[in-house]
Amino acid sequence: MSLVAIKNISKSYWRDSLEIPVLRNISFDIPEGEFLALMGPSGSGKTTLLNLIAGIDRPTTGSIVIGGTDIGGLGETALAQWRSRIMGFIFQFYNLLPVLTAFENVELPLLLTKLSSKERRDHVEFALKIVGLEERMRHYPKQLSGGQEQRVAIARAIVTDPTILVADEPTGDLDKVSAEEIMKLLDRLNSEFKKTIIMVTHDPRAAERAHLVRHLDKGELS
Amino acid sequence: MKIFKIIFKNGLRHKLRTILTVLGIMIAVTAFGFLRTVVTAWNAGVSASASNRMITHHSVSIIFTLPIAYRDQILKIPGVSAISYANWFGGVYKDASDFKNFFPRIAVDPETFFDLYPEFGLSSGEREAFMKDRNACVVGHKLAEEHGFKIGDIINIEGDIYPGTWEFVVRGIYQGRDATVDETQMLFQWKYLDERIGQLQQGRQGEVGWYVLSVKNPADLAPVSKTVDDMYFNSRASTKTETEKEWQQSFVSMSSAILTSLTVISYVIIGIILLVLSNTIIMATRERIREYAVLKTLGFTRGHIIGLIGGESMLIAVVGGVLGLFLTFPMAGAFAKAFPTWFPIVVVEPLTIVLAFGAALFAGLIAALFPAMKITRMNIVDGLRTIG
């Protein structure tokens, strides 16, 4: 059964009166537990497609149904709440808040829940243990290496136990060794914790970890 | 960790900038509070005026006097329950160039003055002593403290309006009923003035500077005023009778341009607070566009974002405002000490505190408004692309 159903979506941006189409009539399904890699040249629309699936952007036409919810029908606040429950986000540049420790960064999404302080602590420590950074929880992002920062970002993404992890070039800012560690971790999250992962990447080695690779070119699936 | 912790950490992200902004708000709030206190001090006489007292003085100017014979005639007018009278003495005490040596010296009728001005607290013993000696005087508590006057001390005044060297003996020190009573005056017997000036310049005897009338019913104020002024309309000394408040107001109005300027400046300061804080919050928000986009991505709603930006703005405004208010009191105290007789009543009023702190809160709110609106309307994808 498909977890994500994408039907005839198109996305265009407008520059003054000029329409710039980015995605054209895309339809495909993603089954639950899948590890999908979206590949394609720069400007092919893969990040735009990821943003639409993640619910941080809206298609010009078409619908996206995730876990039975048509996310196009959700208002801004409902969509934000939906994202906090269903989606975990991993960015290329980690996007950790520099004034917060690793623990506090991972705890951020839990502030939106009704969990008690102790429950939050347990969840955060568990997430940091999964990524192997329980010893670094009091460290600030600037005290961590790039690979460690990305692992904190992954812990932040999984701490609410979301159904789907979306990763936009998760190894794009890392050296080879760190990139390999991150990909192993994502692999583990998919196989051991059954997370559905949708990853945008340029890196063929990263794509090798995925079970399914879809290529985008000029806004169309090839 | 709570949202407040993020606000606090964000506020301290650029410590120097935050400290400078807090200092800016603190100085502005202090300046606002201080200027309002000065304006209040200027108007203190008006505010402290009694509603049942009226002043009758020469219709042309206060420098012209009225005959003492008016006293009994005015007292017979229906509605007038009591009457007293006084003269501005002037004179020079010690070094005239020293501000602290300028204090009001007024000749009063000791038998009636304290009945009409119950707010001037004097013990019965001191009042008796004041009435007994012709050259006795009483001084206000603040004046006594300022110059170290004690009961029995002799005060020598060199006359100007009334020539000669005048010697007074301190027989009492009055205390104000509350903080609004001027405790910097020196009061002495009108008869002493009248008798001595009669010896020197006979034509100036039997003249008073102004009468103080007491009316039982506030409704009598207008008819009494009209009756008094009509009665002396065609006399050699025509009168103008007005409420004590109007009389005090006439002195304040001489400085109305200065007071208006001070009031306008105090409101300009609110604008300065707003600009200082707005600049900081706009800069801080612009630097964190990407972070706010991340928070929105994670599920933080519009309310959370407004809370974070508004909270930081209000935190800085409140800290600056509180520090500014704390500084206002010593500033006002120093001002009162520097000009004890020019501004005898310097009080930081509750309304001033409310307005000064309110101005800081208002600035905090407005400064956050536009950045918060911008961030909440921002498209997440655009925000994530921002390089900050």
XYZ file of C-alpha atoms in Angstrom:
610
model
C 0.000 0.000 0.000
C 1.382 3.420 -0.922
C 2.085 5.905 1.830
C 2.534 8.834 -0.520
C 0.310 9.287 -3.577
C 1.306 12.067 -5.941
C -1.182 12.810 -8.674
C -0.604 15.118 -11.633
C 1.284 17.766 -9.747
C 2.783 20.771 -11.444
C 4.617 23.659 -9.900
C 5.386 27.008 -11.470
C 7.022 30.136 -10.117
C 6.198 33.591 -11.356
C 8.739 36.269 -12.065
C 6.645 39.376 -12.742
C 4.291 38.149 -15.473
C 6.621 35.388 -16.632
C 5.659 31.849 -15.606
C 8.574 29.541 -14.886
C 7.456 25.901 -14.798
C 9.535 23.778 -12.429
C 7.562 20.525 -12.244
C 5.269 19.224 -14.984
C 2.467 16.769 -14.422
C 4.207 14.374 -12.075
C 2.502 11.280 -10.695
C 3.970 8.460 -8.653
C 3.463 6.573 -5.409
C 5.857 5.843 -2.572
C 5.179 2.725 -0.525
C 5.529 2.719 3.235
C 9.041 1.789 4.390
C 10.603 2.828 1.080
C 14.019 4.454 0.790
C 13.716 6.643 -2.288
C 16.446 8.745 -3.844
C 15.508 11.626 -6.135
C 18.305 12.442 -8.520
C 18.758 14.831 -11.366
C 20.795 17.800 -12.551
C 20.638 21.201 -10.882
C 17.376 22.952 -11.644
C 15.578 19.715 -12.478
C 13.017 20.319 -9.716
C 13.999 17.578 -7.246
C 14.181 19.871 -4.187
C 10.897 21.490 -5.219
C 9.297 18.053 -5.395
C 10.731 17.163 -1.963
C 9.376 20.431 -0.515
C 5.911 19.673 -1.903
C 5.915 16.172 -0.407
C 7.169 17.581 2.897
C 4.320 20.094 3.018
C 6.476 23.214 3.131
C 5.374 24.323 -0.328
C 2.173 23.877 -2.295
C 1.748 22.614 -5.875
C 0.222 24.839 -8.547
C -1.988 21.950 -9.643
C -2.476 18.339 -8.608
C -2.748 16.636 -5.242
C -0.505 14.942 -2.715
C -2.082 12.448 -0.355
C 0.068 11.210 2.498
C -1.199 8.556 4.868
C -4.722 9.255 3.649
C -4.482 13.047 4.184
C -4.731 15.370 1.204
C -2.230 17.931 2.444
C -3.395 20.473 -0.123
C -6.616 20.786 1.862
C -4.894 21.716 5.126
C -4.696 25.306 6.329
C -1.388 26.813 7.360
C -1.658 25.965 11.066
C -3.059 22.471 10.426
C -0.293 21.843 7.914
C 2.344 22.958 10.459
C 0.887 20.568 13.033
C 0.743 17.800 10.451
C 4.410 18.348 9.566
C 5.410 18.197 13.224
C 3.730 14.770 13.564
C 4.464 13.110 10.229
C 7.665 14.621 8.845
C 11.275 14.635 9.965
C 13.570 17.057 8.148
C 17.257 16.688 7.336
C 18.880 19.615 5.523
C 22.109 19.901 3.584
C 23.481 22.578 5.940
C 22.074 20.963 9.131
C 20.195 24.153 10.134
C 20.792 23.791 13.852
C 20.115 26.809 16.066
C 23.567 28.044 17.102
C 22.445 29.327 20.517
C 21.081 25.934 21.569
C 23.050 22.866 22.667
C 22.767 19.571 20.808
C 20.246 18.430 23.436
C 18.163 21.606 23.080
C 18.239 21.451 19.283
C 16.942 17.883 19.344
C 14.338 18.845 21.935
C 12.924 21.658 19.728
C 10.206 19.632 17.918
C 9.117 18.126 21.241
C 8.249 21.588 22.576
C 5.226 21.393 20.303
C 3.992 18.243 22.036
C 2.338 17.735 25.405
C 5.174 15.600 26.748
C 6.479 16.319 30.223
C 9.998 17.542 30.798
C 11.140 14.053 31.817
C 9.484 12.409 28.809
C 11.141 14.945 26.518
C 14.492 14.234 28.128
C 14.044 10.472 27.603
C 13.096 10.952 23.945
C 16.030 13.305 23.289
C 18.555 11.024 24.970
C 17.236 8.055 23.003
C 17.459 9.957 19.697
C 20.986 11.117 20.472
C 21.951 7.564 21.412
C 20.710 6.276 18.058
C 22.960 8.783 16.238
C 25.827 8.063 18.644
C 26.084 11.520 20.181
C 24.809 11.013 23.716
C 28.206 12.160 25.009
C 27.964 15.433 23.127
C 24.516 16.567 24.180
C 25.806 19.637 26.060
C 27.884 20.815 23.121
C 26.899 23.742 20.932
C 26.857 23.294 17.131
C 30.064 25.304 16.711
C 31.798 22.780 18.995
C 30.859 19.890 16.690
C 32.220 18.694 13.351
C 30.048 18.816 10.209
C 29.275 15.111 10.435
C 28.334 15.438 14.104
C 26.114 18.440 13.362
C 24.311 16.426 10.706
C 23.844 13.566 13.163
C 22.308 16.023 15.654
C 20.023 17.188 12.832
C 19.040 13.565 12.189
C 18.337 13.083 15.895
C 16.113 16.199 15.740
C 14.353 14.694 12.708
C 13.601 11.360 14.390
C 12.901 12.516 17.952
C 9.148 12.827 17.356
C 9.102 9.371 15.708
C 7.781 10.695 12.371
C 6.481 8.447 9.611
C 8.619 9.988 6.866
C 12.104 11.449 6.802
C 12.843 13.929 4.031
C 16.509 14.646 3.417
C 17.746 17.328 1.063
C 21.353 16.584 0.050
C 22.188 15.196 3.532
C 25.799 14.494 2.550
C 26.278 17.509 0.305
C 28.353 19.463 2.826
C 30.344 16.543 4.240
C 33.642 14.810 3.560
C 33.647 11.256 2.258
C 33.996 9.544 5.646
C 31.296 11.620 7.323
C 29.011 11.187 4.322
C 29.406 7.416 4.582
C 28.517 7.493 8.295
C 25.406 9.551 7.603
C 24.289 7.207 4.850
C 24.807 4.199 7.135
C 22.678 5.923 9.733
C 19.884 6.650 7.252
C 20.089 3.057 6.081
C 19.704 1.899 9.663
C 16.733 4.208 10.265
C 15.072 2.720 7.224
C 15.833 -0.934 7.892
C 15.746 -1.048 11.700
C 13.231 1.687 12.544
C 11.138 1.292 9.388
C 11.228 4.948 8.481
C 10.172 5.907 4.980
C 12.973 8.042 3.594
C 12.795 10.411 0.638
C 16.211 11.795 -0.179
C 17.380 14.300 -2.763
C 21.003 13.763 -3.750
C 23.591 14.428 -6.402
C 25.893 11.807 -4.957
C 25.695 8.422 -6.747
C 27.269 6.707 -3.700
C 24.494 8.062 -1.506
C 21.882 6.998 -4.040
C 23.275 3.456 -3.944
C 21.910 3.139 -0.393
C 18.378 3.833 -1.615
C 16.081 1.009 -2.674
C 14.516 3.058 -5.409
C 15.975 5.882 -7.473
C 13.806 8.273 -9.520
C 15.384 10.707 -11.933
C 14.037 14.141 -12.673
C 14.962 16.158 -15.706
C 13.528 19.559 -16.601
C 10.650 19.066 -14.198
C 9.618 15.639 -15.480
C 10.235 12.149 -14.184
C 12.346 10.177 -16.568
C 13.643 23.840 27.756
C 10.764 26.188 27.275
C 10.079 28.792 24.611
C 11.179 31.488 27.100
C 14.638 29.946 27.197
C 14.951 30.340 23.425
C 13.823 33.970 23.748
C 16.407 34.558 26.456
C 19.191 32.855 24.487
C 18.258 34.780 21.335
C 18.317 38.011 23.322
C 21.847 37.296 24.471
C 23.100 36.129 21.091
C 24.770 39.484 20.388
C 25.519 40.580 23.920
C 27.036 43.947 23.046
C 24.156 44.885 20.758
C 21.586 43.832 23.342
C 23.395 45.669 26.143
C 23.621 48.837 24.033
C 19.930 48.589 23.141
C 18.977 48.073 26.784
C 21.142 51.069 27.734
C 19.505 53.141 24.995
C 16.039 52.293 26.289
C 17.136 52.850 29.871
C 18.447 56.350 29.088
C 15.358 57.203 27.045
C 12.975 55.995 29.776
C 14.969 57.912 32.386
C 14.882 61.060 30.247
C 11.147 60.647 29.655
C 10.434 60.078 33.353
C 12.716 62.904 34.397
C 11.248 65.459 31.960
C 7.729 64.568 33.016
C 8.785 64.930 36.645
C 10.191 68.396 35.914
C 6.946 69.406 34.187
C 5.010 68.001 37.149
C 7.260 69.941 39.547
C 6.598 73.103 37.568
C 2.880 72.513 37.877
C 3.061 71.426 41.526
C 1.533 74.662 42.809
C -1.407 74.285 40.464
C -1.955 70.660 41.424
C -1.746 71.422 45.155
C -4.239 74.305 44.997
C -7.246 74.078 47.268
C -10.620 74.167 45.599
C -12.174 76.392 48.262
C -9.603 79.195 48.224
C -9.620 82.324 46.093
C -7.058 85.054 45.601
C -7.880 88.748 45.241
C -5.070 90.887 43.868
C -4.683 94.158 41.974
C -6.317 93.905 38.562
C -3.305 95.407 36.776
C -0.467 93.412 38.261
C 0.591 91.676 41.398
C 3.283 94.316 41.904
C 0.548 96.818 42.800
C -0.906 96.547 46.278
C -4.410 96.728 47.760
C -5.552 98.658 50.830
C -5.859 96.692 54.075
C -9.298 98.261 54.425
C -10.616 95.825 51.815
C -10.255 92.984 54.319
C -13.335 93.769 56.415
C -15.393 94.723 53.370
C -14.638 91.474 51.536
C -15.288 89.382 54.652
C -18.871 90.709 54.720
C -19.625 89.395 51.219
C -22.012 86.412 51.343
C -20.172 83.153 50.714
C -16.832 84.334 52.099
C -16.128 82.374 55.279
C -12.609 83.614 56.119
C -9.971 85.958 54.824
C -6.228 86.384 55.173
C -3.651 88.489 53.409
C -0.003 88.518 52.472
C 2.815 90.467 50.842
C 5.684 89.240 48.745
C 8.750 90.530 50.547
C 11.599 89.589 48.250
C 14.959 90.622 49.698
C 18.391 89.083 49.544
C 19.748 86.403 51.879
C 23.533 86.134 52.001
C 25.000 85.666 48.507
C 22.281 86.388 45.929
C 24.173 84.535 43.186
C 23.781 81.241 45.033
C 20.515 79.577 43.923
C 19.880 78.016 47.281
C 19.646 81.458 48.902
C 16.571 82.252 46.870
C 13.490 81.176 48.779
C 10.054 82.730 49.085
C 9.806 85.269 51.931
C 6.228 86.244 52.556
C 4.613 88.536 55.121
C 1.403 86.906 56.399
C -1.249 87.501 59.015
C -0.290 84.946 61.704
C -3.784 84.931 63.212
C -5.564 83.756 60.069
C -2.953 82.304 57.712
C -2.735 78.829 59.234
C -6.523 78.549 59.435
C -6.759 79.070 55.694
C -3.759 76.855 54.972
C -4.277 73.821 57.205
C -1.794 71.884 55.056
C 1.004 73.911 56.709
C 1.457 71.939 59.928
C 2.711 74.001 62.893
C 2.481 73.017 66.535
C 0.306 75.193 68.761
C 3.361 76.188 70.812
C 5.240 77.304 67.716
C 2.188 79.157 66.428
C 1.867 80.974 69.734
C 5.546 81.904 69.673
C 5.159 83.098 66.076
C 2.324 85.430 67.067
C 4.087 86.725 70.179
C 7.251 88.260 68.712
C 6.829 90.935 66.083
C 9.954 89.847 64.165
C 9.222 86.126 64.475
C 9.223 83.920 61.425
C 8.467 80.318 60.604
C 10.330 78.351 57.971
C 9.489 75.216 56.047
C 11.060 71.925 57.049
C 13.032 71.585 53.772
C 14.293 75.161 53.996
C 15.399 74.597 57.583
C 17.244 71.444 56.548
C 18.862 73.153 53.565
C 20.202 76.093 55.590
C 20.443 74.468 59.004
C 17.883 76.851 60.555
C 16.907 76.034 64.133
C 14.419 77.574 66.552
C 15.928 80.791 67.909
C 18.242 81.366 64.945
C 18.397 84.858 63.522
C 17.958 85.359 59.799
C 19.114 88.641 58.305
C 17.586 89.726 55.025
C 18.664 92.735 53.004
C 15.471 94.303 51.670
C 14.967 95.353 48.069
C 11.237 95.933 47.574
C 11.166 96.966 51.213
C 14.513 98.680 51.926
C 16.642 98.193 55.009
C 18.190 95.306 56.864
C 15.567 93.016 58.344
C 16.175 90.698 61.213
C 13.940 87.704 61.838
C 13.967 85.135 64.617
C 12.971 81.573 63.782
C 10.069 80.626 66.067
C 8.693 77.652 64.243
C 9.365 75.060 61.547
C 6.291 73.949 59.624
C 5.778 70.515 58.110
C 3.711 69.888 55.018
C 0.685 67.649 55.407
C 1.878 65.678 52.377
C 4.548 65.721 49.671
C 2.677 68.323 47.607
C 3.088 71.096 50.197
C 5.883 73.592 49.598
C 8.242 73.398 52.590
C 10.700 75.996 51.346
C 8.943 79.195 52.392
C 9.749 81.689 55.099
C 6.678 83.334 56.629
C 6.791 86.319 58.960
C 4.371 88.764 60.549
C 2.695 91.227 58.199
C 2.494 93.741 61.035
C 6.314 93.760 61.349
C 6.540 94.677 57.674
C 3.759 97.238 57.930
C 5.148 98.976 61.001
C 8.725 99.177 59.754
C 7.830 100.345 56.261
C 5.543 102.932 57.877
C 8.550 104.360 59.654
C 10.584 104.533 56.464
C 7.984 105.310 53.782
C 4.687 106.335 55.325
C 2.695 106.117 52.084
C 3.334 102.393 51.831
C 1.697 101.527 55.126
C -1.569 99.598 55.202
C -1.010 97.879 51.863
C -1.279 94.158 51.155
C -0.102 92.188 48.136
C -3.097 89.862 47.942
C -6.001 88.550 49.910
C -6.749 84.886 50.411
C -10.464 84.169 50.617
C -12.061 80.995 51.805
C -15.499 80.031 50.546
C -17.693 77.369 52.103
C -19.374 76.228 48.931
C -17.599 75.767 45.573
C -20.733 77.127 43.918
C -19.966 80.482 45.581
C -16.624 80.863 43.780
C -18.002 82.627 40.703
C -20.495 84.950 42.476
C -17.915 85.917 45.141
C -15.369 86.704 42.456
C -17.840 88.896 40.602
C -19.042 90.656 43.730
C -15.516 91.487 44.931
C -14.332 92.750 41.566
C -17.524 94.746 40.936
C -17.223 96.340 44.369
C -13.781 97.812 43.573
C -14.269 98.375 39.865
C -14.168 102.157 40.160
C -11.802 102.397 43.111
C -8.141 103.493 43.016
C -7.146 99.829 43.366
C -9.432 97.663 41.260
C -9.224 93.931 41.909
C -9.072 90.647 40.149
C -10.432 87.690 42.071
C -9.723 84.179 40.884
C -9.457 80.681 42.232
C -6.168 79.687 43.761
C -5.669 77.252 40.900
C -6.100 80.013 38.286
C -3.739 82.232 40.263
C -1.063 79.506 40.343
C -1.724 78.744 36.702
C -1.022 82.358 35.776
C 2.554 81.951 37.079
C 3.041 78.654 35.287
C 1.682 80.055 32.029
C 4.571 82.523 31.962
C 6.760 79.497 31.247
C 4.291 77.724 29.011
C 6.637 77.689 25.996
C 9.305 75.902 28.019
C 6.794 73.478 29.474
C 5.321 72.720 26.067
C 8.836 72.122 24.709
C 9.642 69.744 27.559
C 6.402 67.872 27.012
C 7.033 67.593 23.267
C 10.618 66.413 23.895
C 9.344 63.775 26.325
C 7.122 62.359 23.575
C 9.926 62.562 21.014
C 11.879 60.336 23.404
C 9.229 57.641 23.008
C 9.943 57.775 19.289
C 13.656 57.397 20.008
C 13.001 54.305 22.158
C 10.964 52.890 19.311
C 13.692 53.509 16.734
C 16.448 52.066 18.926
C 14.512 48.895 19.647
C 13.078 48.528 16.141
C 16.562 48.717 14.681
C 17.786 45.921 16.945
C 14.805 43.650 16.402
C 14.800 44.168 12.635
C 18.526 43.374 12.477
C 18.127 40.335 14.724
C 15.189 39.026 12.719
C 16.911 39.561 9.382
C 19.921 37.569 10.593
C 17.677 34.684 11.625
C 15.322 34.384 8.659
C 16.640 30.924 7.908
C 16.285 29.821 11.537
C 12.668 30.969 11.617
C 12.094 29.094 8.359
C 13.539 25.962 10.010
C 11.266 26.439 13.022
C 8.263 26.817 10.715
C 9.369 23.669 8.876
C 9.501 21.772 12.170
C 5.901 22.758 12.849
C 6.192 25.982 14.835
C 3.069 27.986 14.076
C 2.523 31.687 13.426
C 1.740 32.158 17.129
C 5.043 30.584 18.167
C 7.025 32.792 15.792
C 5.220 35.947 16.966
C 5.909 34.836 20.538
C 9.621 34.376 19.861
C 10.114 37.722 18.088
C 7.718 39.646 20.327
C 9.110 37.999 23.436
C 12.656 39.031 22.613
C 11.558 42.579 21.860
C 9.511 42.797 25.061
C 12.327 41.275 27.125
C 14.759 43.984 25.998
C 12.101 46.687 26.427
C 11.152 45.521 29.931
C 14.753 45.268 31.151
C 15.569 48.707 29.698
C 12.325 50.154 31.048
C 12.817 48.817 34.579
C 16.433 50.023 34.719
C 15.312 53.399 33.346
C 12.649 53.728 36.015
C 15.117 52.854 38.751
C 17.416 55.568 37.459
C 14.609 58.150 37.299
C 14.286 58.338 41.087
C 17.899 59.289 41.894
C 17.833 61.703 38.925
C 14.728 63.410 40.272
C 16.258 63.394 43.765
C 19.439 65.048 42.502
C 17.361 67.641 40.650
C 15.336 68.384 43.768
C 18.540 68.751 45.747
C 20.083 71.071 43.163
C 17.047 73.382 43.033
C 15.316 72.954 46.389
C 13.622 76.344 46.438
C 12.966 76.742 42.710
C 11.304 73.347 42.549
C 10.166 72.661 46.115
C 7.961 69.726 45.180
C 9.690 67.135 43.010
C 7.786 63.876 43.032
C 7.955 61.038 40.496
C 4.227 60.560 40.149
C 2.631 57.123 39.692
C 1.288 58.347 36.349
C 4.843 59.155 35.236
C 5.960 55.636 36.171
C 3.037 54.123 34.286
C 3.650 56.293 31.214
C 7.428 55.733 31.165
C 7.116 51.966 31.554
C 4.125 51.935 29.206
C 6.221 53.752 26.597
C 8.885 51.038 26.832
C 6.280 48.272 26.537
C 4.603 50.062 23.637
C 7.962 50.353 21.885
C 8.611 46.655 22.528
C 5.298 45.741 20.981
C 5.554 47.996 17.939
C 9.212 47.134 17.294
C 8.261 43.437 17.048
C 5.147 43.984 14.978
C 6.629 44.454 11.510
C 9.452 41.869 11.750
C 6.948 39.343 13.138
C 4.491 40.069 10.331
C 7.258 39.695 7.757
C 8.448 36.367 9.151
C 4.989 34.860 9.574
C 4.107 35.780 5.992
C 7.431 34.484 4.686
C 7.342 31.446 2.472
C 9.295 28.633 4.177
C 11.124 27.694 0.997
C 12.262 31.302 0.468
C 13.362 31.453 4.093
C 15.418 28.256 3.821
C 17.193 29.656 0.762
C 18.237 32.781 2.669
C 21.916 33.044 3.466
C 22.074 34.808 6.817
